[in-house]
Structure formats: structure tokens, C-alpha cells
mmCIF file of C-alpha atoms and ligand atoms in Angstrom:
data_model
loop_
_atom_site.group_PDB
_atom_site.id
_atom_site.type_symbol
_atom_site.label_atom_id
_atom_site.label_comp_id
_atom_site.label_asym_id
_atom_site.label_seq_id
_atom_site.Cartn_x
_atom_site.Cartn_y
_atom_site.Cartn_z
ATOM 1 C CA MET P 78 -5.421 36.860 1.867
ATOM 2 C CA LYS P 79 -5.297 34.741 4.985
ATOM 3 C CA ASN P 80 -2.181 36.002 6.715
ATOM 4 C CA ASP P 81 -0.656 39.403 6.537
ATOM 5 C CA LEU P 82 3.046 38.822 7.080
ATOM 6 C CA THR P 83 4.128 41.046 4.267
ATOM 7 C CA GLY P 84 3.668 44.592 5.433
ATOM 8 C CA ASP P 85 0.654 45.245 3.266
ATOM 9 C CA SER P 86 0.073 48.925 3.852
ATOM 10 C CA PHE P 87 -2.828 51.329 3.743
ATOM 11 C CA GLU P 88 -1.094 52.905 0.754
ATOM 12 C CA ALA P 89 -0.778 49.585 -1.114
ATOM 13 C CA ARG P 90 -4.448 48.848 -0.470
ATOM 14 C CA GLY P 91 -5.383 52.238 -1.876
ATOM 15 C CA LYS P 92 -3.304 51.630 -5.002
ATOM 16 C CA ARG P 93 -4.924 48.221 -5.494
ATOM 17 C CA LYS P 94 -8.355 49.790 -5.317
ATOM 18 C CA LYS P 95 -7.293 52.237 -8.012
ATOM 19 C CA LEU P 96 -5.911 49.360 -10.119
ATOM 20 C CA VAL P 97 -9.274 47.587 -9.840
ATOM 21 C CA ASP P 98 -11.022 50.775 -10.989
ATOM 22 C CA ASP P 99 -8.628 50.972 -13.959
ATOM 23 C CA LEU P 100 -9.366 47.349 -14.897
ATOM 24 C CA ARG P 101 -13.104 48.017 -14.713
ATOM 25 C CA LYS P 102 -12.641 50.940 -17.117
ATOM 26 C CA LYS P 103 -10.719 48.643 -19.451
ATOM 27 C CA GLY P 104 -13.740 46.333 -19.588
ATOM 28 C CA ILE P 105 -13.108 43.714 -16.882
ATOM 29 C CA SER P 106 -16.488 42.939 -15.296
ATOM 30 C CA ASP P 107 -16.005 39.592 -13.509
ATOM 31 C CA GLU P 108 -16.521 40.622 -9.876
ATOM 32 C CA GLU P 109 -14.715 37.619 -8.398
ATOM 33 C CA VAL P 110 -11.641 38.337 -10.546
ATOM 34 C CA LEU P 111 -11.712 42.016 -9.537
ATOM 35 C CA ARG P 112 -12.077 41.066 -5.885
ATOM 36 C CA ALA P 113 -9.047 38.743 -6.110
ATOM 37 C CA ILE P 114 -6.920 41.427 -7.801
ATOM 38 C CA GLY P 115 -8.040 43.872 -5.135
ATOM 39 C CA THR P 116 -6.963 41.410 -2.441
ATOM 40 C CA VAL P 117 -3.640 39.838 -3.542
ATOM 41 C CA PRO P 118 -0.686 42.156 -2.730
ATOM 42 C CA ARG P 119 1.081 42.237 -6.105
ATOM 43 C CA HIS P 120 4.059 44.135 -4.639
ATOM 44 C CA VAL P 121 5.110 40.970 -2.795
ATOM 45 C CA PHE P 122 5.653 39.257 -6.183
ATOM 46 C CA MET P 123 7.698 42.058 -7.710
ATOM 47 C CA ASP P 124 11.436 42.431 -8.098
ATOM 48 C CA PRO P 125 12.496 45.036 -5.465
ATOM 49 C CA ALA P 126 13.668 47.366 -8.257
ATOM 50 C CA PHE P 127 10.067 47.743 -9.448
ATOM 51 C CA LEU P 128 8.267 47.794 -6.094
ATOM 52 C CA ASN P 129 6.834 51.256 -6.683
ATOM 53 C CA HIS P 130 5.263 50.086 -9.914
ATOM 54 C CA ALA P 131 3.407 47.115 -8.444
ATOM 55 C CA TYR P 132 -0.031 48.611 -9.013
ATOM 56 C CA ILE P 133 0.581 50.024 -12.455
ATOM 57 C CA ASP P 134 -1.168 47.999 -15.123
ATOM 58 C CA LYS P 135 2.021 46.759 -16.798
ATOM 59 C CA ALA P 136 4.190 43.644 -17.013
ATOM 60 C CA PHE P 137 7.598 43.836 -15.253
ATOM 61 C CA PRO P 138 10.820 41.796 -15.303
ATOM 62 C CA ILE P 139 11.341 39.145 -12.605
ATOM 63 C CA THR P 140 14.368 36.807 -12.273
ATOM 64 C CA SER P 141 15.569 34.439 -15.013
ATOM 65 C CA GLY P 142 14.630 36.889 -17.778
ATOM 66 C CA GLN P 143 10.907 36.271 -17.261
ATOM 67 C CA THR P 144 8.048 38.653 -16.480
ATOM 68 C CA ILE P 145 5.157 39.070 -14.072
ATOM 69 C CA SER P 146 2.130 39.443 -16.353
ATOM 70 C CA GLN P 147 0.217 42.695 -16.697
ATOM 71 C CA PRO P 148 -2.787 42.772 -14.298
ATOM 72 C CA TYR P 149 -5.138 43.348 -17.252
ATOM 73 C CA THR P 150 -3.826 40.174 -18.907
ATOM 74 C CA VAL P 151 -4.191 38.208 -15.665
ATOM 75 C CA ALA P 152 -7.760 39.520 -15.340
ATOM 76 C CA VAL P 153 -8.719 38.612 -18.922
ATOM 77 C CA MET P 154 -7.252 35.100 -18.685
ATOM 78 C CA THR P 155 -8.743 34.392 -15.261
ATOM 79 C CA ALA P 156 -12.183 35.585 -16.397
ATOM 80 C CA LEU P 157 -11.931 33.365 -19.509
ATOM 81 C CA LEU P 158 -11.171 30.350 -17.288
ATOM 82 C CA LYS P 159 -14.522 30.848 -15.485
ATOM 83 C CA VAL P 160 -13.088 29.624 -12.183
ATOM 84 C CA LYS P 161 -15.423 28.270 -9.535
ATOM 85 C CA ARG P 162 -14.474 27.489 -5.927
ATOM 86 C CA ARG P 163 -12.841 24.043 -5.544
ATOM 87 C CA ASP P 164 -12.080 23.869 -9.295
ATOM 88 C CA LYS P 165 -8.885 22.023 -10.114
ATOM 89 C CA ILE P 166 -6.719 24.379 -12.157
ATOM 90 C CA LEU P 167 -3.386 23.627 -13.826
ATOM 91 C CA GLU P 168 -1.141 26.605 -14.560
ATOM 92 C CA ILE P 169 1.846 26.341 -16.892
ATOM 93 C CA GLY P 170 4.396 29.090 -16.212
ATOM 94 C CA THR P 171 4.424 29.825 -12.445
ATOM 95 C CA GLY P 172 6.801 32.767 -12.865
ATOM 96 C CA SER P 173 6.386 35.037 -9.834
ATOM 97 C CA GLY P 174 3.381 33.039 -8.591
ATOM 98 C CA TYR P 175 1.023 36.033 -8.872
ATOM 99 C CA GLN P 176 -1.458 34.335 -11.215
ATOM 100 C CA ALA P 177 -1.395 31.223 -8.993
ATOM 101 C CA ALA P 178 -2.192 33.402 -5.959
ATOM 102 C CA ILE P 179 -5.136 35.010 -7.788
ATOM 103 C CA LEU P 180 -6.512 31.537 -8.549
ATOM 104 C CA ALA P 181 -5.977 30.398 -4.949
ATOM 105 C CA GLU P 182 -7.699 33.553 -3.665
ATOM 106 C CA MET P 183 -10.684 32.576 -5.826
ATOM 107 C CA GLY P 184 -10.836 29.216 -4.066
ATOM 108 C CA ALA P 185 -9.322 27.074 -6.829
ATOM 109 C CA ARG P 186 -7.114 24.069 -6.136
ATOM 110 C CA VAL P 187 -3.976 25.159 -7.959
ATOM 111 C CA TYR P 188 -1.294 22.993 -9.614
ATOM 112 C CA THR P 189 1.455 25.087 -11.173
ATOM 113 C CA ILE P 190 4.504 24.155 -13.273
ATOM 114 C CA GLU P 191 7.677 26.218 -13.849
ATOM 115 C CA ARG P 192 10.712 25.280 -15.965
ATOM 116 C CA PHE P 193 13.152 27.596 -14.083
ATOM 117 C CA ARG P 194 14.245 26.124 -10.768
ATOM 118 C CA GLU P 195 14.868 29.497 -9.142
ATOM 119 C CA LEU P 196 11.377 30.797 -9.932
ATOM 120 C CA TYR P 197 9.824 27.512 -8.813
ATOM 121 C CA LEU P 198 11.567 27.854 -5.429
ATOM 122 C CA LYS P 199 10.848 31.542 -4.966
ATOM 123 C CA ALA P 200 7.148 31.370 -5.824
ATOM 124 C CA GLN P 201 6.613 28.694 -3.179
ATOM 125 C CA VAL P 202 8.060 30.935 -0.478
ATOM 126 C CA THR P 203 5.980 33.890 -1.661
ATOM 127 C CA LEU P 204 2.662 32.036 -1.694
ATOM 128 C CA ALA P 205 3.372 30.400 1.666
ATOM 129 C CA SER P 206 4.128 33.821 3.196
ATOM 130 C CA LEU P 207 0.651 34.941 2.135
ATOM 131 C CA GLY P 208 -1.041 31.770 3.377
ATOM 132 C CA TYR P 209 -2.020 30.477 -0.067
ATOM 133 C CA ALA P 210 -1.837 26.757 -0.812
ATOM 134 C CA ALA P 211 -0.819 25.417 -4.221
ATOM 135 C CA ASP P 212 1.052 22.393 -5.593
ATOM 136 C CA PHE P 213 4.312 23.460 -7.269
ATOM 137 C CA PHE P 214 6.245 21.495 -9.876
ATOM 138 C CA TYR P 215 9.693 22.089 -11.374
ATOM 139 C CA ASP P 216 9.118 20.548 -14.778
ATOM 140 C CA ASP P 217 8.415 21.091 -18.463
ATOM 141 C CA GLY P 218 4.750 22.065 -18.609
ATOM 142 C CA TYR P 219 4.307 20.763 -22.150
ATOM 143 C CA GLU P 220 3.405 17.366 -20.716
ATOM 144 C CA GLY P 221 0.941 18.765 -18.149
ATOM 145 C CA LYS P 222 0.289 16.686 -15.024
ATOM 146 C CA PRO P 223 -1.803 13.701 -16.148
ATOM 147 C CA HIS P 224 -1.651 12.029 -12.708
ATOM 148 C CA TYR P 225 -3.227 15.060 -11.036
ATOM 149 C CA GLY P 226 -5.916 15.615 -13.678
ATOM 150 C CA PRO P 227 -8.366 15.819 -15.227
ATOM 151 C CA PHE P 228 -8.656 19.579 -14.665
ATOM 152 C CA ASP P 229 -11.564 22.012 -14.744
ATOM 153 C CA GLY P 230 -9.208 24.539 -16.273
ATOM 154 C CA ILE P 231 -5.696 24.839 -17.692
ATOM 155 C CA ILE P 232 -4.003 28.214 -18.072
ATOM 156 C CA ILE P 233 -0.766 28.652 -20.022
ATOM 157 C CA THR P 234 0.899 31.953 -19.144
ATOM 158 C CA ALA P 235 3.572 31.768 -21.869
ATOM 159 C CA ALA P 236 3.284 32.051 -25.653
ATOM 160 C CA ALA P 237 2.666 28.644 -27.239
ATOM 161 C CA SER P 238 3.558 28.092 -30.898
ATOM 162 C CA GLU P 239 0.610 25.712 -31.093
ATOM 163 C CA ILE P 240 -1.989 24.258 -28.729
ATOM 164 C CA PRO P 241 -0.408 21.236 -26.999
ATOM 165 C CA GLY P 242 -2.742 18.311 -27.746
ATOM 166 C CA VAL P 243 -1.535 16.366 -24.703
ATOM 167 C CA LEU P 244 -2.936 19.135 -22.468
ATOM 168 C CA LEU P 245 -6.372 19.042 -24.104
ATOM 169 C CA LYS P 246 -6.628 15.414 -23.010
ATOM 170 C CA GLN P 247 -6.160 16.501 -19.380
ATOM 171 C CA LEU P 248 -9.333 18.638 -19.427
ATOM 172 C CA LYS P 249 -12.590 17.425 -17.917
ATOM 173 C CA THR P 250 -15.612 17.506 -20.199
ATOM 174 C CA GLY P 251 -16.756 21.126 -19.980
ATOM 175 C CA GLY P 252 -13.241 22.185 -18.923
ATOM 176 C CA ARG P 253 -11.425 25.120 -20.507
ATOM 177 C CA LEU P 254 -7.865 25.719 -21.672
ATOM 178 C CA VAL P 255 -6.774 29.371 -21.925
ATOM 179 C CA VAL P 256 -3.622 29.898 -23.969
ATOM 180 C CA PRO P 257 -1.946 32.717 -25.894
ATOM 181 C CA VAL P 258 -1.098 31.194 -29.287
ATOM 182 C CA ASP P 259 1.720 32.742 -31.275
ATOM 183 C CA GLU P 260 0.836 34.366 -34.559
ATOM 184 C CA GLY P 261 3.739 36.306 -36.035
ATOM 185 C CA GLY P 262 5.160 37.928 -32.891
ATOM 186 C CA ALA P 263 1.913 38.663 -31.036
ATOM 187 C CA GLN P 264 -0.333 36.087 -29.412
ATOM 188 C CA VAL P 265 -4.010 35.434 -29.908
ATOM 189 C CA MET P 266 -5.719 34.661 -26.604
ATOM 190 C CA THR P 267 -7.429 31.367 -27.330
ATOM 191 C CA VAL P 268 -9.973 29.407 -25.311
ATOM 192 C CA VAL P 269 -10.514 25.727 -26.022
ATOM 193 C CA GLN P 270 -13.499 24.157 -24.311
ATOM 194 C CA ARG P 271 -13.811 20.389 -24.176
ATOM 195 C CA LYS P 272 -17.351 19.430 -25.191
ATOM 196 C CA GLY P 273 -16.808 15.673 -25.339
ATOM 197 C CA GLU P 274 -14.124 13.004 -25.720
ATOM 198 C CA ASN P 275 -12.942 14.378 -29.086
ATOM 199 C CA ASP P 276 -15.103 17.459 -29.366
ATOM 200 C CA PHE P 277 -13.414 20.853 -28.768
ATOM 201 C CA ASP P 278 -14.730 24.375 -29.237
ATOM 202 C CA TYR P 279 -12.248 27.175 -30.096
ATOM 203 C CA SER P 280 -12.663 30.935 -29.601
ATOM 204 C CA SER P 281 -10.303 33.951 -29.884
ATOM 205 C CA HIS P 282 -10.133 36.886 -27.478
ATOM 206 C CA GLY P 283 -7.718 39.525 -28.755
ATOM 207 C CA TYR P 284 -3.966 40.018 -28.991
ATOM 208 C CA PHE P 285 -1.435 39.944 -26.131
ATOM 209 C CA VAL P 286 2.342 39.681 -25.714
ATOM 210 C CA PHE P 287 4.029 36.929 -23.658
ATOM 211 C CA VAL P 288 7.464 35.405 -23.125
ATOM 212 C CA PRO P 289 7.752 32.132 -25.073
ATOM 213 C CA MET P 290 6.740 28.691 -23.841
ATOM 214 C CA LEU P 291 9.932 26.620 -24.169
ATOM 215 C CA ARG P 292 10.833 22.943 -23.836
ATOM 216 C CA GLY P 293 12.843 21.412 -20.996
ATOM 217 C CA THR P 294 13.832 22.636 -17.543
ATOM 218 C CA VAL P 295 16.553 25.115 -16.495
ATOM 219 C CA ASN P 296 18.473 24.288 -13.303
ATOM 220 C CA LYS P 297 19.126 27.840 -12.134
HETATM 221 N N1 LIG D 1177 2.086 33.389 -14.407
HETATM 222 C C1 LIG D 1177 3.292 34.181 -14.213
HETATM 223 C C2 LIG D 1177 3.794 34.765 -15.523
HETATM 224 C C3 LIG D 1177 5.124 34.199 -15.811
HETATM 225 S S1 LIG D 1177 5.855 34.509 -17.384
HETATM 226 C C4 LIG D 1177 3.094 35.239 -13.151
HETATM 227 O O1 LIG D 1177 1.955 35.418 -12.689
HETATM 228 O O2 LIG D 1177 4.075 35.868 -12.740
HETATM 229 C C5 LIG D 1177 5.835 32.879 -18.060
HETATM 230 C C6 LIG D 1177 6.553 31.800 -17.298
HETATM 231 O O3 LIG D 1177 6.386 30.578 -18.037
HETATM 232 C C7 LIG D 1177 8.058 31.998 -17.162
HETATM 233 O O4 LIG D 1177 8.413 31.950 -15.813
HETATM 234 C C8 LIG D 1177 8.644 30.824 -17.943
HETATM 235 O O5 LIG D 1177 9.855 30.341 -17.402
HETATM 236 C C9 LIG D 1177 7.537 29.787 -17.861
HETATM 237 N N2 LIG D 1177 7.544 28.745 -18.888
HETATM 238 C C10 LIG D 1177 7.799 28.857 -20.216
HETATM 239 N N3 LIG D 1177 7.715 27.658 -20.831
HETATM 240 C C11 LIG D 1177 7.400 26.736 -19.855
HETATM 241 C C12 LIG D 1177 7.190 25.327 -19.851
HETATM 242 N N4 LIG D 1177 7.296 24.580 -20.953
HETATM 243 N N5 LIG D 1177 6.873 24.744 -18.679
HETATM 244 C C13 LIG D 1177 6.766 25.468 -17.533
HETATM 245 N N6 LIG D 1177 6.961 26.797 -17.473
HETATM 246 C C14 LIG D 1177 7.284 27.440 -18.620
#
């Protein structure tokens, strides 16, 4: 975190440390991911009604009927992306902006797309208040951002009914797409690594629950 304009407290820091310990116990071992989660003040991204729960390892409602992902889920997905500093990462589903902030804290160049205008606007204010830079787009993420690619990584933080082929084409060779793919109500965390022009490697990493990835934008 570069600036501290948000009243990050001794208490919040203590709770974050405890959250990091919890994530370690749940099997998260990527030290850079743990450091980022221990640094980004999740309470700043929460709806005021849930402020006291910011460092509990659970998903919570935000505006527009969406959710801020569970820290464990953020940790798993970020570790699967294998982010390196200066990597160009495209996120689909900005939501609260928490995942984008984690990526920015890890030194990634972040491009993030949200289909709800209100969330798109709010997340920009939140990240700016913390001193994190990212490029925000109010758009349908299904098309990706071909003009800004190719990307080292693409992360979809909503449940996709299938893997969008147009996004695979926006990966660099060696790049990775992390996406929860719907399978009868729950989602299989899937990693697709681009090995060559038309050569993709698929792997599965357990079941998670997400809000759906939907088409089009919502002007509210
Ligand atoms: N990464 C977020 C989690 C948000 S929940 C966080 O850290 O808080 C998923 C988000 O994906 C929702 O805000 C939802 O509106 C958005 N979304 C769903 N389908 C989308 C699409 N096609 N394009 C862009 N955003 C989408």
C-alpha cells in the first residue's frame, strides 16, 4: 500500500495477519500472494454493513447484487495466475476492486472490466484512495481487451458457462487464463495455459461458487 488515507488501524492490521495465518492453514503457500493479502486493507472494499467482517474468510454482498470474493478464493486464483512484477493482467469482473488491488500490490499492470457502471465507478475511487494504479473499463468482459493485449494472465472472477475462446486468443504464449467454469451449480476452477498459437493446456483446481458471468452492460 503506497498511501494510507483510509484509517487503516492497528486492529485491522492484526486481523489481516490472522487472516493470512488462516489462509496458510488452508494450504495457501505462495508468499507473494500472502504478503499482498496481508497488505491490502480489505475493509476499504466492503459494504459498510459488513465492515466488521472484512477479515473473515468469506464472500460478502457489495452493491448491484454482486459479491466481494472470499479471500481464500482470491488467494487460490492469484496463485494459479503465477503473477510476476510488470506482468500485464486482464481481470473480468472488477466488482469491489479488491482482486485488482491484490494484483496491483504484486506489481502487475492491471486492466479490469466491469459490466455494472456503479461498481466500475466505485472501484476506481477505492483503488485511487489506496494509491494503486489500474486501467478500468465499463464494458462486457466477454470480448476482453484485444487492443491492450496480449496478456500474461487473464482472470475471470465470475462463473463462466464455457471458456470464452476470444479471450484465449488474447493470451501471450506461456500466458494463463484462470476461470471458474460452471458445472451444474458449482464451478470448477480451471487454468488454461497457452503453449503455442493453437496449443492450450487445461487443468482443474477444485470447486468454488461465484456469481454468474453475464452478457452486456448495466447502466446503474
Ligand atoms: N473481483 C471482484 C469479485 C466480483 S464478483 C472483487 O474482488 O470484488 C464478479 C463481478 O463480475 C461482478 O461485479 C459482476 O458484475 C462482474 N461481471 C459478470 N459478468 C461480467 C462481464 N461479462 N463483464 C464484466 N464484468 C462481469
